[in-house]
Amino acid sequence: MTDVKQILNLKFTLNGKAVEVDCEAEETLAEVLRDRLNLTGTKISCEVQVCGACTVLVDNLPVSSCTYLAYEARGKNVVSIEGLAKSDGTLHPMQQAFIDEFAFQCGFCTPGMILAAKALLDENPKPSREEIIHFMDGNICRCTGYMPIVRAIQKVAGTEKSQK
Amino acid sequence: MMPLRRFTIDQPKSVKEAAEMLAHHGENGRLYAGGTELLLAMKHDLLRYEHLVDVKTVPDLNRISVGNGSLHIGATVTHRALEKSAEAREHCPVLVEMEHNVANVRVRATGTLGGNLCFAEPHSDPAALLLALEAHVHVQGKGGERTLPIDQLILGAYETALAPDELMTGIDVPLAAKNKRAAYLKFQIKERPTLGLALVMDADGGNIKSARAVVGSVSPKPARSDAVDKMLAGSRGEVEKRLADAAQALAEAADPVDDLEGSAEYKRHLIGVFLKRAFAKAMA
Amino acid sequence: MNEKKKGEFKIVNHSVPRRDGRAKVTGKATYVSDVKLIGMAWAKVLRSPYPHANIVSIDTSRAAAQPGVFAVITGNDLEGINPYYGHAVKDHPLLAIGKVRYIGEPVAAVVAVDERTAFAALELIDVKYEELKAVLTPEDALANDAPLLHDRQFEAGALRGFEGEVTAGKKSNICQEHHLKWGDVDEAFKKAASVVEGEYYFPMTYAYAMEAYVAIADVNDNGVTVYSSAQHPFMVRHDLKAIFNLPVSQVRLIVPFVGGGYGSKSYTKIEPLAAACSWKIRRPVKLQLTIEEAMLTTRSDDAYTWMRTAVDTNGKIIARQARIYMNTGAYAENSPLVVEKSTNRCVGPYSIPNVQIDNYSFYTNTVPASSYRGFGCAQVTLPGESQIDELAAKIGKDSYEFRLMNAAKPGEEFFPKMRPFEGTLKEDLDIAAKAIGWKEPIAKGHGRSIACSTSDAGAYPLTSTAVRIHADGSVTILTGSTELGQGSHTVLPQIAAEELGVPFEKVHLMSSDTAITPYDRSTGASRTTTLMGSAMIDACREAIQQMVAMTADVLKVKVEQVEVVRGGVRVGEIQLDWSQVISKYYALPDGEVIGRAYIRKAGRFSQTPVFWETVATAVEISIDEETGKIDVDKLVTVGDVGLAINPALAEGQDIGAATMGLGTGLFEELVYEGPQLMNGSILEYRLPRFADLAKKIDLHLVENQDGVGPYGAKGGGEGSLNSMAANIANAVARATGARIRHAPLTPERVWRALKEQKAKSTL
């Protein structure tokens, strides 16, 4: 190991609450969430910014937490999958829609997928099918063939068409 | 997991300070913006740095503005900010359209246009279009400032003209004249573009006064030639007849090689296809 | 099993929401990578840079001296355990011993206090190699002067599940060969009215589960416990037991949710290495591979197939012959079984009186191949279903009509000595044809294809299960089946709820912990619904019989006087639900009833295959002839499933399999340049994405309750993949006349084929 080591004291908002965590400069947001804060809902998969399994929202924008330094989250508003449901357990509409439309199977891509879908509708509440595909194309699913995910998003947006 | 090896992060408060930090670290340090390409390379041990200099802590590098006949894009403007910029859309819609299709939504949210140009990944969209648009970049180091056209910034695969202490501070795109017609098309099979074709023309009615065609992603750096551009000037009918020859000349300039994206022969063929399509799109 | 008919089920045959839904959408679902054990150390692996080399020396001292490193282990440190394992043959050392056989093979492992420390120490290990000549293709492997990858015979794997003699290690690089023959193909081809012959290539692919392989091993005085992403925990348990010389009762495999399997997590992978690390340092050790390491751990076999198919003057297929070479990489894994299955699956769902298939699997110095969705079927369905279309075109028959003409009929013993066919292929094909608009006019540059496949599925019928009915009427089922996403956690409680007549919400499950859940041979080969589901029914019925006896005891009546009703019993005027039966039996609202079942290859499961996995599929594509790029505009799948325990889940499996199949038809291929895997990363290995989504997708299920499983169910989830590559090739041929026999049909391949075809037609 090199001799350099820098410990950062990071303060940011996580799922609506202020957090403070010490970490090393080279730690990614995914590492901090999973290993330091024990929030293992964020999944690590490709680690090269391609698959989106690690998607987390920072100031409402989707980022690849596997390659996004935790340092970058300082002072920002971070939302992980654990932050979507209400404290009384009521699911976020996107989570419920994923259940209703069978938009997942193994579930490993699902936290990232749901957060990406939420970010899409927050930015564009009534996206066309093409806009959904363009935005979501950065998230990969190996189980579902994508169709039920599109349907779940359209359901929440209220833009369903009978596509069967 | 692929853990990043240890490094420290410096937070310069000015361009001058950033240049000094880079000079101080030498080979052990690198400028860092979005990290969307740099950190991937570091995860794979293709690059090793003990110090990253965060250019985003330098104020005023993330602005988009219009003035002096140019669209000024600060070095730390993200792809997404450019994609959503009303000013950019008004003055250079082809740039906005290109940015809309860069990588994926997460890379666009954190990756910067400046960082993309300085990383000089061959399979990439922005450099080809910016070269066609005759963009310039502003560079500053300990010794002072200079301005470079894209083809003097990007020298080869992952290779730029930046000195160890230099950082890019912004990109200037000349504003489109009323008769500017432009198109950027890309062909992508895997995760990075296989080919990108940028065509910018000064056209007036059925007459093309001048043109600039650039092909990206098929060679270590974006390729163009004056000879190609000459063939693309003339009346619309004349130029259409010469498109195949122009594509061949452009392919000569690019000199594509066989790789995982495709054979040289296929890429040469694609240059012809997309020059034709870009022309049709730009003239539509 | 078929007493109830469609429409009579309360819970089964309904698309109830997934039982694991909340957990997965809230991020609470636990996968192995989320598990932390107290005192857990981390391992990182050093891998071979050479395809074939002797290991001359390994110096681990610098790495071992690093602060935070507990140990560095190599193949030299395994005295005291049996380091070789393998499903079919025990040819696979858990770390390279004396020799490396592929680029990426594990050579050493660093075990340290955290992952970063382990990783940093890797480059401090010095390994000296003596390079050997490498073989990379079956052709290389066959050459007279080819070096042998394995120069001794091995112990056969104990549970290998196929009957043929193992041919590995017998002085050649042949790992396994399998031959199938009936009738007389030579005679048939002599007499044939028309023959189609060709050579086809199906690529090496990577199943690409989003979750890479991961294991946490804890070897201590009590035995070996491993958390793993394995599909078959009981098989892994058996390998570990043999490695550590322990009784099965001291080896425990725990599998939580698995982030995708698709066959690639079948059998033992990194568990022995993780366990060896833990054994060395006497602490739990987590070994988490990256996706790129996972791509150096397993792949699917590729296949070079020469095939010919013949028809008589009436257009009836009279013969099919094929010779297949499969490239199985450096270790056998379960490729010998894949060879057997792919041989069988050359026949397709057709009545062919003369068949000869000769299949050879070769060791090469590449990543080991193991099972992949379809288990050898996709590899041979490319030639099989391509030739059906080629033949139909040659004799001027519509390819859909041609399939109907030759389809095996329900009840027909179309495959000698195997279970008679129970697919209703005519119905399946008719639905597919209608859904794709087979007879409708089609625009230029567009093409349609319709195809079908059947697989001898269900693997081996050996399973057991237990059902615990609690005194409050709730139920816990204990199942060895793993939840890979296919829905076992939903379907099995559905069956139990249906059988016991209790609400679905009252049935929960405990799964895939070999210390707690009864033995199940495997989760794969689409067998869980059929076999574990059948066991579930048997266990519930057995529990009910116990509760009938308990009722008789409690109410002091004869067993014959006790009538079973939905959710309980009735004796005269008295009606008791299960909770009341149990509480009265124990004289307290406490206690439980445990129902159990064993299934073996007997009775209704005495014939193989357990069932035929039969599917019809269709696509409509458009081709950009200038670039060769293919877009899939329409996709149709028809799963002949007997009965869908959960229709939404069954359809979900079909579209997932079809999408993976489209990957093999359009862009998925592992590319080797010499010994080096060039695209072992998601940056260069192209998976199907949102942008590839067909505009119109039609999913159908045919449910004639004609299977041997619960209520007439069969299985599903692999079939829709098998015929996709052929569909793409056939659609391109129909649209352009160009026949491509090499999958995937990448844009460049299509462009070249069209170019060659244009050149030919201008001659």
mmCIF file of C-alpha atoms in Angstrom, chain C residues 195-318:
data_model
loop_
_atom_site.group_PDB
_atom_site.id
_atom_site.type_symbol
_atom_site.label_atom_id
_atom_site.label_comp_id
_atom_site.label_asym_id
_atom_site.label_seq_id
_atom_site.Cartn_x
_atom_site.Cartn_y
_atom_site.Cartn_z
ATOM 1 C CA VAL C 195 -31.088 -32.820 -48.276
ATOM 2 C CA VAL C 196 -29.776 -29.731 -46.589
ATOM 3 C CA GLU C 197 -26.271 -29.789 -45.202
ATOM 4 C CA GLY C 198 -24.204 -27.134 -43.480
ATOM 5 C CA GLU C 199 -21.733 -26.084 -40.838
ATOM 6 C CA TYR C 200 -22.844 -23.835 -38.042
ATOM 7 C CA TYR C 201 -21.192 -22.060 -35.173
ATOM 8 C CA PHE C 202 -22.836 -21.106 -31.896
ATOM 9 C CA PRO C 203 -20.659 -18.818 -29.815
ATOM 10 C CA MET C 204 -19.267 -18.983 -26.319
ATOM 11 C CA THR C 205 -21.535 -16.793 -24.257
ATOM 12 C CA TYR C 206 -21.605 -15.563 -20.711
ATOM 13 C CA ALA C 207 -24.791 -15.863 -18.713
ATOM 14 C CA TYR C 208 -23.974 -12.519 -17.066
ATOM 15 C CA ALA C 209 -25.815 -12.611 -13.808
ATOM 16 C CA MET C 210 -25.853 -9.135 -12.283
ATOM 17 C CA GLU C 211 -24.526 -10.686 -9.078
ATOM 18 C CA ALA C 212 -21.027 -12.088 -9.529
ATOM 19 C CA TYR C 213 -19.934 -15.214 -7.693
ATOM 20 C CA VAL C 214 -19.520 -14.700 -3.978
ATOM 21 C CA ALA C 215 -18.981 -16.994 -1.015
ATOM 22 C CA ILE C 216 -18.407 -16.594 2.686
ATOM 23 C CA ALA C 217 -16.824 -19.648 4.264
ATOM 24 C CA ASP C 218 -16.446 -20.402 7.931
ATOM 25 C CA VAL C 219 -14.322 -23.465 8.660
ATOM 26 C CA ASN C 220 -14.088 -24.195 12.355
ATOM 27 C CA ASP C 221 -14.178 -27.071 14.813
ATOM 28 C CA ASN C 222 -17.847 -27.680 14.107
ATOM 29 C CA GLY C 223 -17.340 -28.144 10.435
ATOM 30 C CA VAL C 224 -17.706 -26.072 7.322
ATOM 31 C CA THR C 225 -20.391 -23.456 6.759
ATOM 32 C CA VAL C 226 -20.534 -21.592 3.480
ATOM 33 C CA TYR C 227 -22.860 -18.843 2.347
ATOM 34 C CA SER C 228 -22.900 -18.990 -1.406
ATOM 35 C CA SER C 229 -24.659 -17.720 -4.496
ATOM 36 C CA ALA C 230 -24.960 -21.337 -5.608
ATOM 37 C CA GLN C 231 -27.990 -22.747 -7.403
ATOM 38 C CA HIS C 232 -27.399 -26.255 -6.045
ATOM 39 C CA PRO C 233 -26.368 -26.050 -2.387
ATOM 40 C CA PHE C 234 -26.586 -29.801 -1.838
ATOM 41 C CA MET C 235 -24.193 -30.520 -4.677
ATOM 42 C CA VAL C 236 -21.732 -27.990 -3.346
ATOM 43 C CA ARG C 237 -22.101 -29.520 0.072
ATOM 44 C CA HIS C 238 -21.084 -32.843 -1.355
ATOM 45 C CA ASP C 239 -17.980 -31.428 -2.994
ATOM 46 C CA LEU C 240 -16.968 -29.665 0.231
ATOM 47 C CA LYS C 241 -17.556 -32.783 2.272
ATOM 48 C CA ALA C 242 -15.146 -34.688 0.058
ATOM 49 C CA ILE C 243 -12.580 -31.888 0.102
ATOM 50 C CA PHE C 244 -12.531 -31.638 3.888
ATOM 51 C CA ASN C 245 -13.135 -35.320 4.711
ATOM 52 C CA LEU C 246 -16.202 -34.511 6.734
ATOM 53 C CA PRO C 247 -19.576 -36.153 7.098
ATOM 54 C CA VAL C 248 -22.379 -34.331 5.346
ATOM 55 C CA SER C 249 -23.839 -33.475 8.745
ATOM 56 C CA GLN C 250 -20.899 -31.162 9.402
ATOM 57 C CA VAL C 251 -21.079 -29.281 6.146
ATOM 58 C CA ARG C 252 -23.621 -26.540 5.730
ATOM 59 C CA LEU C 253 -24.494 -24.501 2.646
ATOM 60 C CA ILE C 254 -26.697 -21.465 3.036
ATOM 61 C CA VAL C 255 -28.033 -19.715 -0.036
ATOM 62 C CA PRO C 256 -30.007 -16.501 0.448
ATOM 63 C CA PHE C 257 -31.404 -14.664 -2.562
ATOM 64 C CA VAL C 258 -29.352 -15.230 -5.689
ATOM 65 C CA GLY C 259 -28.854 -12.319 -8.075
ATOM 66 C CA GLY C 260 -29.408 -14.335 -11.226
ATOM 67 C CA GLY C 261 -28.292 -17.868 -12.037
ATOM 68 C CA TYR C 262 -29.263 -18.932 -15.549
ATOM 69 C CA GLY C 263 -27.312 -22.130 -15.058
ATOM 70 C CA SER C 264 -24.046 -20.298 -14.554
ATOM 71 C CA LYS C 265 -24.234 -20.740 -10.797
ATOM 72 C CA SER C 266 -24.939 -24.442 -11.054
ATOM 73 C CA TYR C 267 -22.464 -26.706 -9.285
ATOM 74 C CA THR C 268 -19.415 -25.775 -7.297
ATOM 75 C CA LYS C 269 -17.540 -22.610 -8.176
ATOM 76 C CA ILE C 270 -15.534 -20.592 -5.632
ATOM 77 C CA GLU C 271 -16.759 -22.249 -2.458
ATOM 78 C CA PRO C 272 -13.758 -24.574 -2.123
ATOM 79 C CA LEU C 273 -11.347 -21.673 -2.502
ATOM 80 C CA ALA C 274 -13.181 -19.565 0.071
ATOM 81 C CA ALA C 275 -13.308 -22.546 2.405
ATOM 82 C CA ALA C 276 -9.602 -23.285 1.961
ATOM 83 C CA CYS C 277 -8.866 -19.672 2.916
ATOM 84 C CA SER C 278 -10.991 -19.978 6.036
ATOM 85 C CA TRP C 279 -9.448 -23.337 6.852
ATOM 86 C CA LYS C 280 -5.997 -21.751 6.810
ATOM 87 C CA ILE C 281 -6.741 -18.825 9.098
ATOM 88 C CA ARG C 282 -9.587 -20.236 11.190
ATOM 89 C CA ARG C 283 -11.771 -17.207 10.608
ATOM 90 C CA PRO C 284 -14.719 -16.620 8.286
ATOM 91 C CA VAL C 285 -13.552 -15.438 4.868
ATOM 92 C CA LYS C 286 -15.505 -13.627 2.200
ATOM 93 C CA LEU C 287 -14.490 -14.055 -1.425
ATOM 94 C CA GLN C 288 -16.375 -11.678 -3.698
ATOM 95 C CA LEU C 289 -15.528 -11.797 -7.365
ATOM 96 C CA THR C 290 -15.853 -8.836 -9.660
ATOM 97 C CA ILE C 291 -17.917 -9.308 -12.799
ATOM 98 C CA GLU C 292 -14.696 -9.470 -14.809
ATOM 99 C CA GLU C 293 -13.391 -12.228 -12.558
ATOM 100 C CA ALA C 294 -16.715 -14.002 -12.883
ATOM 101 C CA MET C 295 -16.248 -13.932 -16.649
ATOM 102 C CA LEU C 296 -12.945 -15.739 -16.057
ATOM 103 C CA THR C 297 -14.673 -18.371 -13.944
ATOM 104 C CA THR C 298 -17.411 -19.783 -16.166
ATOM 105 C CA ARG C 299 -18.763 -19.510 -19.661
ATOM 106 C CA SER C 300 -21.021 -21.560 -21.895
ATOM 107 C CA ASP C 301 -19.712 -24.154 -24.340
ATOM 108 C CA ASP C 302 -19.542 -23.058 -27.906
ATOM 109 C CA ALA C 303 -20.356 -25.554 -30.625
ATOM 110 C CA TYR C 304 -19.133 -26.246 -34.130
ATOM 111 C CA THR C 305 -21.842 -28.348 -35.721
ATOM 112 C CA TRP C 306 -21.921 -30.105 -39.033
ATOM 113 C CA MET C 307 -25.512 -31.168 -39.648
ATOM 114 C CA ARG C 308 -27.591 -32.559 -42.442
ATOM 115 C CA THR C 309 -31.333 -33.170 -42.579
ATOM 116 C CA ALA C 310 -33.268 -35.053 -45.236
ATOM 117 C CA VAL C 311 -36.876 -35.280 -46.376
ATOM 118 C CA ASP C 312 -38.752 -37.752 -48.533
ATOM 119 C CA THR C 313 -40.885 -36.840 -51.526
ATOM 120 C CA ASN C 314 -43.816 -36.025 -49.254
ATOM 121 C CA GLY C 315 -41.838 -33.513 -47.275
ATOM 122 C CA LYS C 316 -41.522 -35.751 -44.225
ATOM 123 C CA ILE C 317 -38.200 -35.509 -42.427
ATOM 124 C CA ILE C 318 -36.602 -38.911 -42.617
#
